[in-house]
Each structure stands twice: as structure tokens, then as C-alpha cells.
Amino acid sequence: MSTTRTNCLKCGLEQLRWVTLRKGRIPVDVLQCQSCGIANAEEDWMPPLLPLSVGSCWNCGHRRDFDTCSNCSLTREEDVQVHDELRVIIDPNLSHLEASRRASRIGRRLLALKLATAAAGANEAGQGEVARALRIWLLSAIGELEHALEDAQAWVDNTQEPSAIAWASYGQQLQSSNMTGAAVDAYERALKKNPTQHNIRARRAQLLLELRRGGQAQDEAIRVLAQEGVDDQSVAIASMVAEKLCEHFEGEYRDGEISRLLQYAAAYVVRSPVLLAHRARLSAQGGDIASAKRDLKRARRLNPELEIYERVERAMKPARSSWWRW
């Protein structure tokens, strides 16, 4: 059951926090003291692990026979009532989806999974797909990786025209399962449906680089970094891809490709010490020592020690005149 306790039963400190742990093969929400580690309360709700399907039981995921679940025996009405009671535990003024998000934020991810399943099953406020994507993510977050992948695959397999969010969710689970090639393809399908998914494009660039498909990885990273107002996580992933590509291009003496990449990524170069250092190196080689010094200084503020700095400094030093006098 839920609890409003704020201080630990053992040490008395007010350092209680919900976490979802696994006891054997079972996920459990635990109100744990962050000081002494003692569990002050536990909630072992039945996790709905089976892929979501039309008419299935929200409580356990099994099919209903004559309006009654073949596994947990809840009727449809009881199923709805149970999940409404779970919603009230979090906040009676929130929808199931909103309550699921709140529960996840405070660490009650098993409860969040129950609420997201109800929101997805009911297509609450027309946000069934958002709720299902959250449900799949929560399955993965509580350690049910296989079930998360199964549900994501069932979503795209059993939908006539899977949406961008369905393909993106499937791609994320494929990536988590180290099925890199399949994840790249799923992300591509998601982007065809909705090209504005910057995080998915950045993830695809990262995976393409792992597959040694550098040209495609560069194109995808550029498409992220050439946009303004991209979220920080997507910028970080795309920048990491750009950094590795710059290192690769430098080794192959392809400074033209580095210059092209830096030009497209100009809005975000200042966030990356590696990209700043490469821009400084190219500026020095082009004779613009002032710009090179400025970028090198910025880079060192972000990371004082990078191997590339030595190469930048060498490029800034003027070539010595020959000792031989003709």
C-alpha cells in the first residue's frame, strides 16, 4: 500500500525516496532510506508484461474471456476501478498518463507502468500512442528488456500504418538490445514519418558511426547540428558523432570535410572542446592566429587537457626560416 511517511523507521532521518528494485525476477517499488538503506515500505503490484493488445487486461496483460481476465480474473469494470484507484494514489486531479509521468519522476516506476498501461489501453484523451511509448520505456527501465522489445515489436507488427513514435520506440528497444542494424532501419522509418525527431536522428547518426558508415553518419549529424533550438541531449549525441568524425578526417588529411562539418555545426561548436580545437587548428593553418587562440582558450575552459591542443599550438607557431642562406 502507499504511504505518506517522511522519516525513516530505523534512523529517523527524512531521506526517504522511492526506487524500483528487483527481488529475484520480480520488480518492486520500495520506499528506501537513502541514509541507512532500510526499506520503509514496499509495493509489489502485478506488472502487465505481455504486449498490449485490444481488449487485453490492463492489470496483467492476458486476454479477457467473456469480459473476465483469463489470468487474474478481474472483470473489465474491476480493471478500470483498480487503475483509477492507483491514479488517485498519485493525484486524483491527474489523468492516468499524467499520474504515470509523476510516478516515474518520483521513482515509483512499477506503479507508473500500471498507469501508463491503462492510459494506453483506454487511448486516454487521444494520447494512447504517447502512453504506449512511455509504457515500453518503463518496461525497459524496471529491467524487463525482453518484454519491452516484444511490446515494441508487436506495436509495429500489428499496426497497419505504424506511426513515427511506434517506429522510434521500437528502434530504441532494438538499440538497447544491441541490434544495431535493425535499430538503424527502425529509426529511418520513424524519420520518414516525422523528420523533425532530432533525438532519433542523432541516435541514428551514432549507430551509423558504429557500423562504420561514416558518410551517412556525417549527413545525419549535420542535419541535427544545422538546426537551431535542438534539445541538449540531441546536440550532445550529434556533437559526439561530429567529434569522432573530425578525428577520423584529421587522420586521413581531409581537412575540407572537417571545415564543412564545422560550418554546419557552427551554432553548437562552442559547446564542444574537441570541435573548438579542430576549428582552432584549421584557423591557425589558414593564418588566422587570433581566431585560433580564441577558440583554443574556449576549449581549454571546457576541458583543460586534450591531445589535440598540442597540434593546435604547433599550427600556431610560425614556420622557422631556413638556416641556409642562399
mmCIF file of C-alpha atoms in Angstrom:
data_model
loop_
_atom_site.group_PDB
_atom_site.id
_atom_site.type_symbol
_atom_site.label_atom_id
_atom_site.label_comp_id
_atom_site.label_asym_id
_atom_site.label_seq_id
_atom_site.Cartn_x
_atom_site.Cartn_y
_atom_site.Cartn_z
ATOM 1 C CA MET A 1 0.000 0.000 0.000
ATOM 2 C CA SER A 2 1.010 3.640 -0.413
ATOM 3 C CA THR A 3 2.489 5.592 2.460
ATOM 4 C CA THR A 4 2.948 9.259 3.333
ATOM 5 C CA ARG A 5 5.796 8.527 5.779
ATOM 6 C CA THR A 6 8.592 11.072 5.547
ATOM 7 C CA ASN A 7 11.090 9.877 8.173
ATOM 8 C CA CYS A 8 12.893 6.516 8.336
ATOM 9 C CA LEU A 9 11.569 3.870 10.726
ATOM 10 C CA LYS A 10 15.133 2.927 11.716
ATOM 11 C CA CYS A 11 17.318 6.049 11.715
ATOM 12 C CA GLY A 12 14.601 8.698 11.836
ATOM 13 C CA LEU A 13 16.120 10.803 9.066
ATOM 14 C CA GLU A 14 13.923 12.378 6.426
ATOM 15 C CA GLN A 15 15.778 10.869 3.491
ATOM 16 C CA LEU A 16 13.166 8.539 2.062
ATOM 17 C CA ARG A 17 12.957 8.037 -1.692
ATOM 18 C CA TRP A 18 11.047 5.668 -3.935
ATOM 19 C CA VAL A 19 13.140 3.325 -6.076
ATOM 20 C CA THR A 20 12.148 0.345 -8.184
ATOM 21 C CA LEU A 21 14.231 -2.708 -7.324
ATOM 22 C CA ARG A 22 14.142 -6.325 -8.413
ATOM 23 C CA LYS A 23 13.670 -9.131 -5.919
ATOM 24 C CA GLY A 24 14.669 -12.147 -7.909
ATOM 25 C CA ARG A 25 12.671 -11.805 -11.099
ATOM 26 C CA ILE A 26 10.022 -9.518 -9.601
ATOM 27 C CA PRO A 27 10.099 -5.690 -9.804
ATOM 28 C CA VAL A 28 9.081 -3.941 -6.578
ATOM 29 C CA ASP A 29 8.603 -0.254 -5.722
ATOM 30 C CA VAL A 30 10.479 0.390 -2.466
ATOM 31 C CA LEU A 31 10.401 3.448 -0.224
ATOM 32 C CA GLN A 32 14.056 3.327 0.770
ATOM 33 C CA CYS A 33 16.054 5.398 3.211
ATOM 34 C CA GLN A 34 18.959 6.994 1.376
ATOM 35 C CA SER A 35 20.936 7.188 4.623
ATOM 36 C CA CYS A 36 20.729 3.696 6.129
ATOM 37 C CA GLY A 37 19.283 1.787 3.149
ATOM 38 C CA ILE A 38 16.344 0.309 5.056
ATOM 39 C CA ALA A 39 13.094 -0.313 3.174
ATOM 40 C CA ASN A 40 10.269 1.558 4.859
ATOM 41 C CA ALA A 41 7.526 0.338 2.519
ATOM 42 C CA GLU A 42 7.159 -1.973 -0.483
ATOM 43 C CA GLU A 43 4.586 -2.173 -3.266
ATOM 44 C CA ASP A 44 4.588 -5.280 -5.439
ATOM 45 C CA TRP A 45 1.879 -4.512 -7.979
ATOM 46 C CA MET A 46 1.318 -7.161 -10.648
ATOM 47 C CA PRO A 47 3.345 -5.984 -13.685
ATOM 48 C CA PRO A 48 1.495 -6.096 -17.043
ATOM 49 C CA LEU A 49 4.336 -7.633 -19.056
ATOM 50 C CA LEU A 50 2.608 -9.078 -22.107
ATOM 51 C CA PRO A 51 2.383 -6.978 -25.288
ATOM 52 C CA LEU A 52 -0.581 -4.639 -25.234
ATOM 53 C CA SER A 53 -3.475 -5.751 -27.425
ATOM 54 C CA VAL A 54 -7.044 -4.606 -27.979
ATOM 55 C CA GLY A 55 -9.260 -5.757 -25.122
ATOM 56 C CA SER A 56 -6.453 -7.256 -23.049
ATOM 57 C CA CYS A 57 -6.383 -6.952 -19.276
ATOM 58 C CA TRP A 58 -4.594 -3.816 -18.089
ATOM 59 C CA ASN A 59 -3.783 -5.440 -14.763
ATOM 60 C CA CYS A 60 -1.761 -8.415 -16.037
ATOM 61 C CA GLY A 61 -1.826 -8.244 -19.849
ATOM 62 C CA HIS A 62 -3.670 -11.518 -20.502
ATOM 63 C CA ARG A 63 -6.751 -11.856 -22.687
ATOM 64 C CA ARG A 64 -10.282 -11.486 -21.420
ATOM 65 C CA ASP A 65 -12.802 -14.291 -21.850
ATOM 66 C CA PHE A 66 -16.410 -13.141 -21.618
ATOM 67 C CA ASP A 67 -15.355 -9.860 -20.011
ATOM 68 C CA THR A 68 -13.206 -11.590 -17.370
ATOM 69 C CA CYS A 69 -9.410 -11.916 -17.436
ATOM 70 C CA SER A 70 -8.269 -15.484 -18.058
ATOM 71 C CA ASN A 71 -5.326 -14.979 -15.689
ATOM 72 C CA CYS A 72 -6.106 -12.574 -12.810
ATOM 73 C CA SER A 73 -9.917 -12.946 -13.020
ATOM 74 C CA LEU A 74 -10.635 -9.211 -12.935
ATOM 75 C CA THR A 75 -13.675 -8.112 -14.884
ATOM 76 C CA ARG A 76 -13.356 -5.148 -17.219
ATOM 77 C CA GLU A 77 -15.169 -2.959 -14.678
ATOM 78 C CA GLU A 78 -12.891 -4.091 -11.850
ATOM 79 C CA ASP A 79 -9.840 -3.479 -14.053
ATOM 80 C CA VAL A 80 -10.908 0.105 -14.644
ATOM 81 C CA GLN A 81 -11.665 0.612 -10.954
ATOM 82 C CA VAL A 82 -8.295 -0.768 -9.826
ATOM 83 C CA HIS A 83 -6.366 1.548 -12.123
ATOM 84 C CA ASP A 84 -8.464 4.531 -11.138
ATOM 85 C CA GLU A 85 -7.566 3.815 -7.515
ATOM 86 C CA LEU A 86 -3.883 3.663 -8.490
ATOM 87 C CA ARG A 87 -4.229 7.030 -10.217
ATOM 88 C CA VAL A 88 -5.728 8.547 -7.050
ATOM 89 C CA ILE A 89 -2.699 7.331 -5.049
ATOM 90 C CA ILE A 90 -0.542 9.723 -7.069
ATOM 91 C CA ASP A 91 -3.008 12.594 -7.522
ATOM 92 C CA PRO A 92 -6.790 12.435 -8.008
ATOM 93 C CA ASN A 93 -6.636 15.515 -10.238
ATOM 94 C CA LEU A 94 -4.307 13.933 -12.799
ATOM 95 C CA SER A 95 -5.114 11.717 -15.760
ATOM 96 C CA HIS A 96 -3.650 8.212 -15.901
ATOM 97 C CA LEU A 97 -0.906 9.405 -18.269
ATOM 98 C CA GLU A 98 -0.061 12.445 -16.162
ATOM 99 C CA ALA A 99 -0.071 10.311 -12.998
ATOM 100 C CA SER A 100 2.229 7.797 -14.703
ATOM 101 C CA ARG A 101 4.708 10.525 -15.536
ATOM 102 C CA ARG A 102 4.556 11.856 -11.977
ATOM 103 C CA ALA A 103 5.036 8.364 -10.515
ATOM 104 C CA SER A 104 8.034 7.758 -12.780
ATOM 105 C CA ARG A 105 9.656 11.055 -11.783
ATOM 106 C CA ILE A 106 9.450 10.208 -8.086
ATOM 107 C CA GLY A 107 10.848 6.697 -8.606
ATOM 108 C CA ARG A 108 7.645 4.599 -8.439
ATOM 109 C CA ARG A 109 8.174 3.102 -11.866
ATOM 110 C CA LEU A 110 6.233 -0.111 -11.328
ATOM 111 C CA LEU A 111 3.182 1.943 -10.414
ATOM 112 C CA ALA A 112 3.952 4.218 -13.362
ATOM 113 C CA LEU A 113 3.912 1.164 -15.652
ATOM 114 C CA LYS A 114 0.445 0.204 -14.421
ATOM 115 C CA LEU A 115 -0.876 3.706 -15.033
ATOM 116 C CA ALA A 116 0.742 4.034 -18.477
ATOM 117 C CA THR A 117 -0.787 0.692 -19.491
ATOM 118 C CA ALA A 118 -4.258 1.897 -18.522
ATOM 119 C CA ALA A 119 -3.745 5.185 -20.371
ATOM 120 C CA ALA A 120 -2.574 3.326 -23.486
ATOM 121 C CA GLY A 121 -5.318 0.720 -23.331
ATOM 122 C CA ALA A 122 -8.025 3.356 -22.999
ATOM 123 C CA ASN A 123 -6.414 5.735 -25.525
ATOM 124 C CA GLU A 124 -6.965 8.361 -22.864
ATOM 125 C CA ALA A 125 -7.539 11.832 -24.350
ATOM 126 C CA GLY A 126 -6.323 10.515 -27.702
ATOM 127 C CA GLN A 127 -2.818 10.060 -26.284
ATOM 128 C CA GLY A 128 -2.740 6.281 -26.440
ATOM 129 C CA GLU A 129 0.430 6.205 -28.527
ATOM 130 C CA VAL A 130 2.293 8.528 -26.162
ATOM 131 C CA ALA A 131 1.193 6.359 -23.243
ATOM 132 C CA ARG A 132 2.274 3.171 -25.009
ATOM 133 C CA ALA A 133 5.710 4.599 -25.761
ATOM 134 C CA LEU A 134 6.018 5.526 -22.082
ATOM 135 C CA ARG A 135 4.835 2.036 -21.094
ATOM 136 C CA ILE A 136 7.539 0.424 -23.257
ATOM 137 C CA TRP A 137 10.205 2.712 -21.833
ATOM 138 C CA LEU A 138 9.068 1.864 -18.295
ATOM 139 C CA LEU A 139 9.240 -1.871 -19.025
ATOM 140 C CA SER A 140 12.860 -1.369 -20.000
ATOM 141 C CA ALA A 141 13.520 0.907 -17.014
ATOM 142 C CA ILE A 142 12.370 -1.728 -14.495
ATOM 143 C CA GLY A 143 14.579 -4.383 -16.102
ATOM 144 C CA GLU A 144 12.038 -6.100 -18.358
ATOM 145 C CA LEU A 145 14.121 -5.629 -21.511
ATOM 146 C CA GLU A 146 12.730 -8.618 -23.405
ATOM 147 C CA HIS A 147 9.137 -7.637 -22.708
ATOM 148 C CA ALA A 148 9.857 -4.038 -23.735
ATOM 149 C CA LEU A 149 11.224 -5.247 -27.074
ATOM 150 C CA GLU A 150 8.312 -7.666 -27.534
ATOM 151 C CA ASP A 151 5.747 -4.938 -26.921
ATOM 152 C CA ALA A 152 7.511 -2.500 -29.264
ATOM 153 C CA GLN A 153 7.718 -5.130 -31.992
ATOM 154 C CA ALA A 154 4.074 -6.116 -31.525
ATOM 155 C CA TRP A 155 3.159 -2.449 -31.866
ATOM 156 C CA VAL A 156 4.704 -2.102 -35.333
ATOM 157 C CA ASP A 157 3.802 -5.630 -36.468
ATOM 158 C CA ASN A 158 0.133 -5.372 -35.536
ATOM 159 C CA THR A 159 -0.500 -1.832 -36.793
ATOM 160 C CA GLN A 160 -1.403 -1.284 -40.424
ATOM 161 C CA GLU A 161 0.496 2.020 -40.659
ATOM 162 C CA PRO A 162 2.842 2.308 -37.650
ATOM 163 C CA SER A 163 3.424 5.896 -36.601
ATOM 164 C CA ALA A 164 6.713 7.725 -36.139
ATOM 165 C CA ILE A 165 6.503 7.254 -32.370
ATOM 166 C CA ALA A 166 5.907 3.495 -32.785
ATOM 167 C CA TRP A 167 8.967 3.077 -35.029
ATOM 168 C CA ALA A 168 11.051 5.293 -32.752
ATOM 169 C CA SER A 169 10.049 3.273 -29.693
ATOM 170 C CA TYR A 170 10.891 0.034 -31.497
ATOM 171 C CA GLY A 171 14.231 1.452 -32.591
ATOM 172 C CA GLN A 172 15.134 2.443 -29.035
ATOM 173 C CA GLN A 173 14.459 -1.073 -27.767
ATOM 174 C CA LEU A 174 16.449 -2.600 -30.631
ATOM 175 C CA GLN A 175 19.316 -0.264 -29.750
ATOM 176 C CA SER A 176 19.097 -1.281 -26.074
ATOM 177 C CA SER A 177 19.269 -4.917 -27.193
ATOM 178 C CA ASN A 178 22.420 -4.213 -29.262
ATOM 179 C CA MET A 179 20.600 -4.975 -32.511
ATOM 180 C CA THR A 180 22.317 -2.061 -34.197
ATOM 181 C CA GLY A 181 21.472 -2.657 -37.848
ATOM 182 C CA ALA A 182 17.792 -3.243 -37.134
ATOM 183 C CA ALA A 183 17.696 -0.143 -34.908
ATOM 184 C CA VAL A 184 19.146 1.993 -37.722
ATOM 185 C CA ASP A 185 16.399 0.767 -40.061
ATOM 186 C CA ALA A 186 13.655 1.389 -37.489
ATOM 187 C CA TYR A 187 14.934 4.906 -36.856
ATOM 188 C CA GLU A 188 14.960 5.562 -40.593
ATOM 189 C CA ARG A 189 11.298 4.534 -40.790
ATOM 190 C CA ALA A 190 10.493 6.817 -37.861
ATOM 191 C CA LEU A 191 12.239 9.756 -39.552
ATOM 192 C CA LYS A 192 10.384 9.183 -42.793
ATOM 193 C CA LYS A 193 7.168 9.561 -40.835
ATOM 194 C CA ASN A 194 8.411 12.596 -38.898
ATOM 195 C CA PRO A 195 11.723 14.187 -39.973
ATOM 196 C CA THR A 196 11.738 16.605 -37.013
ATOM 197 C CA GLN A 197 12.663 13.951 -34.421
ATOM 198 C CA HIS A 198 16.120 15.345 -33.667
ATOM 199 C CA ASN A 199 16.903 12.836 -30.918
ATOM 200 C CA ILE A 200 16.102 9.895 -33.177
ATOM 201 C CA ARG A 201 18.249 11.351 -35.963
ATOM 202 C CA ALA A 202 21.133 11.886 -33.545
ATOM 203 C CA ARG A 203 20.813 8.317 -32.278
ATOM 204 C CA ARG A 204 20.774 7.063 -35.862
ATOM 205 C CA ALA A 205 23.969 9.018 -36.600
ATOM 206 C CA GLN A 206 25.601 7.413 -33.569
ATOM 207 C CA LEU A 207 24.650 3.912 -34.686
ATOM 208 C CA LEU A 208 25.704 4.545 -38.297
ATOM 209 C CA LEU A 209 29.128 5.542 -36.994
ATOM 210 C CA GLU A 210 29.320 2.290 -35.031
ATOM 211 C CA LEU A 211 28.541 0.446 -38.261
ATOM 212 C CA ARG A 212 31.387 2.369 -39.970
ATOM 213 C CA ARG A 213 29.004 4.123 -42.312
ATOM 214 C CA GLY A 214 30.731 7.449 -41.769
ATOM 215 C CA GLY A 215 29.252 9.306 -44.722
ATOM 216 C CA GLN A 216 25.693 8.629 -43.628
ATOM 217 C CA ALA A 217 26.588 9.339 -40.006
ATOM 218 C CA GLN A 218 28.006 12.717 -41.047
ATOM 219 C CA ASP A 219 24.888 13.602 -43.019
ATOM 220 C CA GLU A 220 22.611 12.773 -40.097
ATOM 221 C CA ALA A 221 24.789 14.618 -37.557
ATOM 222 C CA ILE A 222 24.862 17.688 -39.798
ATOM 223 C CA ARG A 223 21.076 17.648 -40.149
ATOM 224 C CA VAL A 224 20.811 17.825 -36.357
ATOM 225 C CA LEU A 225 23.531 20.394 -35.760
ATOM 226 C CA ALA A 226 22.453 22.639 -38.630
ATOM 227 C CA GLN A 227 19.147 23.291 -36.841
ATOM 228 C CA GLU A 228 18.676 25.908 -34.156
ATOM 229 C CA GLY A 229 16.799 25.208 -30.943
ATOM 230 C CA VAL A 230 17.628 21.496 -30.799
ATOM 231 C CA ASP A 231 17.371 19.930 -27.341
ATOM 232 C CA ASP A 232 20.586 19.484 -25.353
ATOM 233 C CA GLN A 233 20.587 15.684 -25.391
ATOM 234 C CA SER A 234 20.307 15.514 -29.180
ATOM 235 C CA VAL A 235 23.044 18.136 -29.573
ATOM 236 C CA ALA A 236 25.309 16.160 -27.227
ATOM 237 C CA ILE A 237 24.862 12.932 -29.203
ATOM 238 C CA ALA A 238 25.309 14.601 -32.595
ATOM 239 C CA SER A 239 28.340 16.549 -31.334
ATOM 240 C CA MET A 240 29.969 13.336 -30.137
ATOM 241 C CA VAL A 241 29.497 11.883 -33.617
ATOM 242 C CA ALA A 242 30.967 15.052 -35.143
ATOM 243 C CA GLU A 243 33.964 14.892 -32.803
ATOM 244 C CA LYS A 244 34.779 11.319 -33.789
ATOM 245 C CA LEU A 245 34.350 12.153 -37.467
ATOM 246 C CA CYS A 246 36.739 15.118 -37.130
ATOM 247 C CA GLU A 247 39.352 12.886 -35.509
ATOM 248 C CA HIS A 248 38.927 10.385 -38.333
ATOM 249 C CA PHE A 249 39.121 13.049 -41.046
ATOM 250 C CA GLU A 250 42.230 14.597 -39.488
ATOM 251 C CA GLY A 251 43.963 11.230 -39.607
ATOM 252 C CA GLU A 252 43.140 10.988 -43.313
ATOM 253 C CA TYR A 253 44.213 14.604 -44.022
ATOM 254 C CA ARG A 254 40.660 15.529 -45.031
ATOM 255 C CA ASP A 255 40.510 18.979 -43.504
ATOM 256 C CA GLY A 256 37.960 20.024 -46.112
ATOM 257 C CA GLU A 257 35.429 17.609 -44.585
ATOM 258 C CA ILE A 258 36.208 18.941 -41.107
ATOM 259 C CA SER A 259 35.680 22.501 -42.320
ATOM 260 C CA ARG A 260 32.344 21.525 -43.886
ATOM 261 C CA LEU A 261 31.152 19.801 -40.732
ATOM 262 C CA LEU A 262 32.201 22.711 -38.504
ATOM 263 C CA GLN A 263 30.451 25.181 -40.778
ATOM 264 C CA TYR A 264 27.120 23.371 -40.456
ATOM 265 C CA ALA A 265 27.607 22.854 -36.708
ATOM 266 C CA ALA A 266 28.660 26.469 -36.076
ATOM 267 C CA ALA A 267 25.793 27.158 -33.641
ATOM 268 C CA TYR A 268 26.931 24.373 -31.306
ATOM 269 C CA VAL A 269 30.733 24.266 -31.759
ATOM 270 C CA VAL A 270 31.204 26.406 -28.639
ATOM 271 C CA ARG A 271 29.775 23.580 -26.508
ATOM 272 C CA SER A 272 32.437 21.072 -27.570
ATOM 273 C CA PRO A 273 36.122 21.444 -26.663
ATOM 274 C CA VAL A 274 37.047 18.945 -29.381
ATOM 275 C CA LEU A 275 35.205 20.821 -32.120
ATOM 276 C CA LEU A 276 36.588 24.137 -30.870
ATOM 277 C CA ALA A 277 40.101 22.692 -31.006
ATOM 278 C CA HIS A 278 39.635 21.457 -34.562
ATOM 279 C CA ARG A 279 38.321 24.852 -35.604
ATOM 280 C CA ALA A 280 41.331 26.470 -33.910
ATOM 281 C CA ARG A 281 43.686 24.151 -35.780
ATOM 282 C CA LEU A 282 42.127 24.992 -39.132
ATOM 283 C CA SER A 283 42.187 28.724 -38.330
ATOM 284 C CA ALA A 284 45.881 28.521 -37.436
ATOM 285 C CA GLN A 285 46.688 26.677 -40.613
ATOM 286 C CA GLY A 286 44.836 29.370 -42.543
ATOM 287 C CA GLY A 287 46.849 32.122 -40.879
ATOM 288 C CA ASP A 288 44.063 33.398 -38.604
ATOM 289 C CA ILE A 289 46.037 33.147 -35.370
ATOM 290 C CA ALA A 290 43.709 35.421 -33.398
ATOM 291 C CA SER A 291 40.693 33.160 -34.035
ATOM 292 C CA ALA A 292 42.792 30.086 -33.307
ATOM 293 C CA LYS A 293 43.887 31.472 -29.923
ATOM 294 C CA ARG A 294 40.327 32.456 -29.060
ATOM 295 C CA ASP A 295 38.908 29.002 -29.820
ATOM 296 C CA LEU A 296 41.788 27.255 -28.061
ATOM 297 C CA LYS A 297 41.152 29.323 -24.931
ATOM 298 C CA ARG A 298 37.448 28.449 -25.024
ATOM 299 C CA ALA A 299 38.239 24.767 -25.493
ATOM 300 C CA ARG A 300 40.613 24.698 -22.526
ATOM 301 C CA ARG A 301 37.968 26.260 -20.301
ATOM 302 C CA LEU A 302 35.701 23.305 -21.113
ATOM 303 C CA ASN A 303 38.430 20.660 -20.900
ATOM 304 C CA PRO A 304 41.967 21.658 -19.831
ATOM 305 C CA GLU A 305 43.624 18.552 -21.253
ATOM 306 C CA LEU A 306 43.106 17.235 -24.762
ATOM 307 C CA GLU A 307 45.736 15.705 -27.001
ATOM 308 C CA ILE A 308 44.740 17.899 -29.939
ATOM 309 C CA TYR A 309 45.845 21.086 -28.142
ATOM 310 C CA GLU A 310 49.490 20.292 -28.845
ATOM 311 C CA ARG A 311 48.750 20.072 -32.563
ATOM 312 C CA VAL A 312 46.869 23.359 -32.434
ATOM 313 C CA GLU A 313 49.820 25.068 -30.744
ATOM 314 C CA ARG A 314 52.223 23.685 -33.341
ATOM 315 C CA ALA A 315 49.998 25.035 -36.102
ATOM 316 C CA MET A 316 50.018 28.482 -34.471
ATOM 317 C CA LYS A 317 53.811 28.709 -34.391
ATOM 318 C CA PRO A 318 55.237 30.404 -37.486
ATOM 319 C CA ALA A 319 57.427 28.212 -39.629
ATOM 320 C CA ARG A 320 61.089 28.779 -38.875
ATOM 321 C CA SER A 321 63.107 30.353 -41.613
ATOM 322 C CA SER A 322 65.798 28.154 -43.111
ATOM 323 C CA TRP A 323 69.276 28.454 -41.574
ATOM 324 C CA TRP A 324 70.748 28.086 -45.018
ATOM 325 C CA ARG A 325 71.327 31.465 -46.601
ATOM 326 C CA TRP A 326 71.428 31.490 -50.363
#
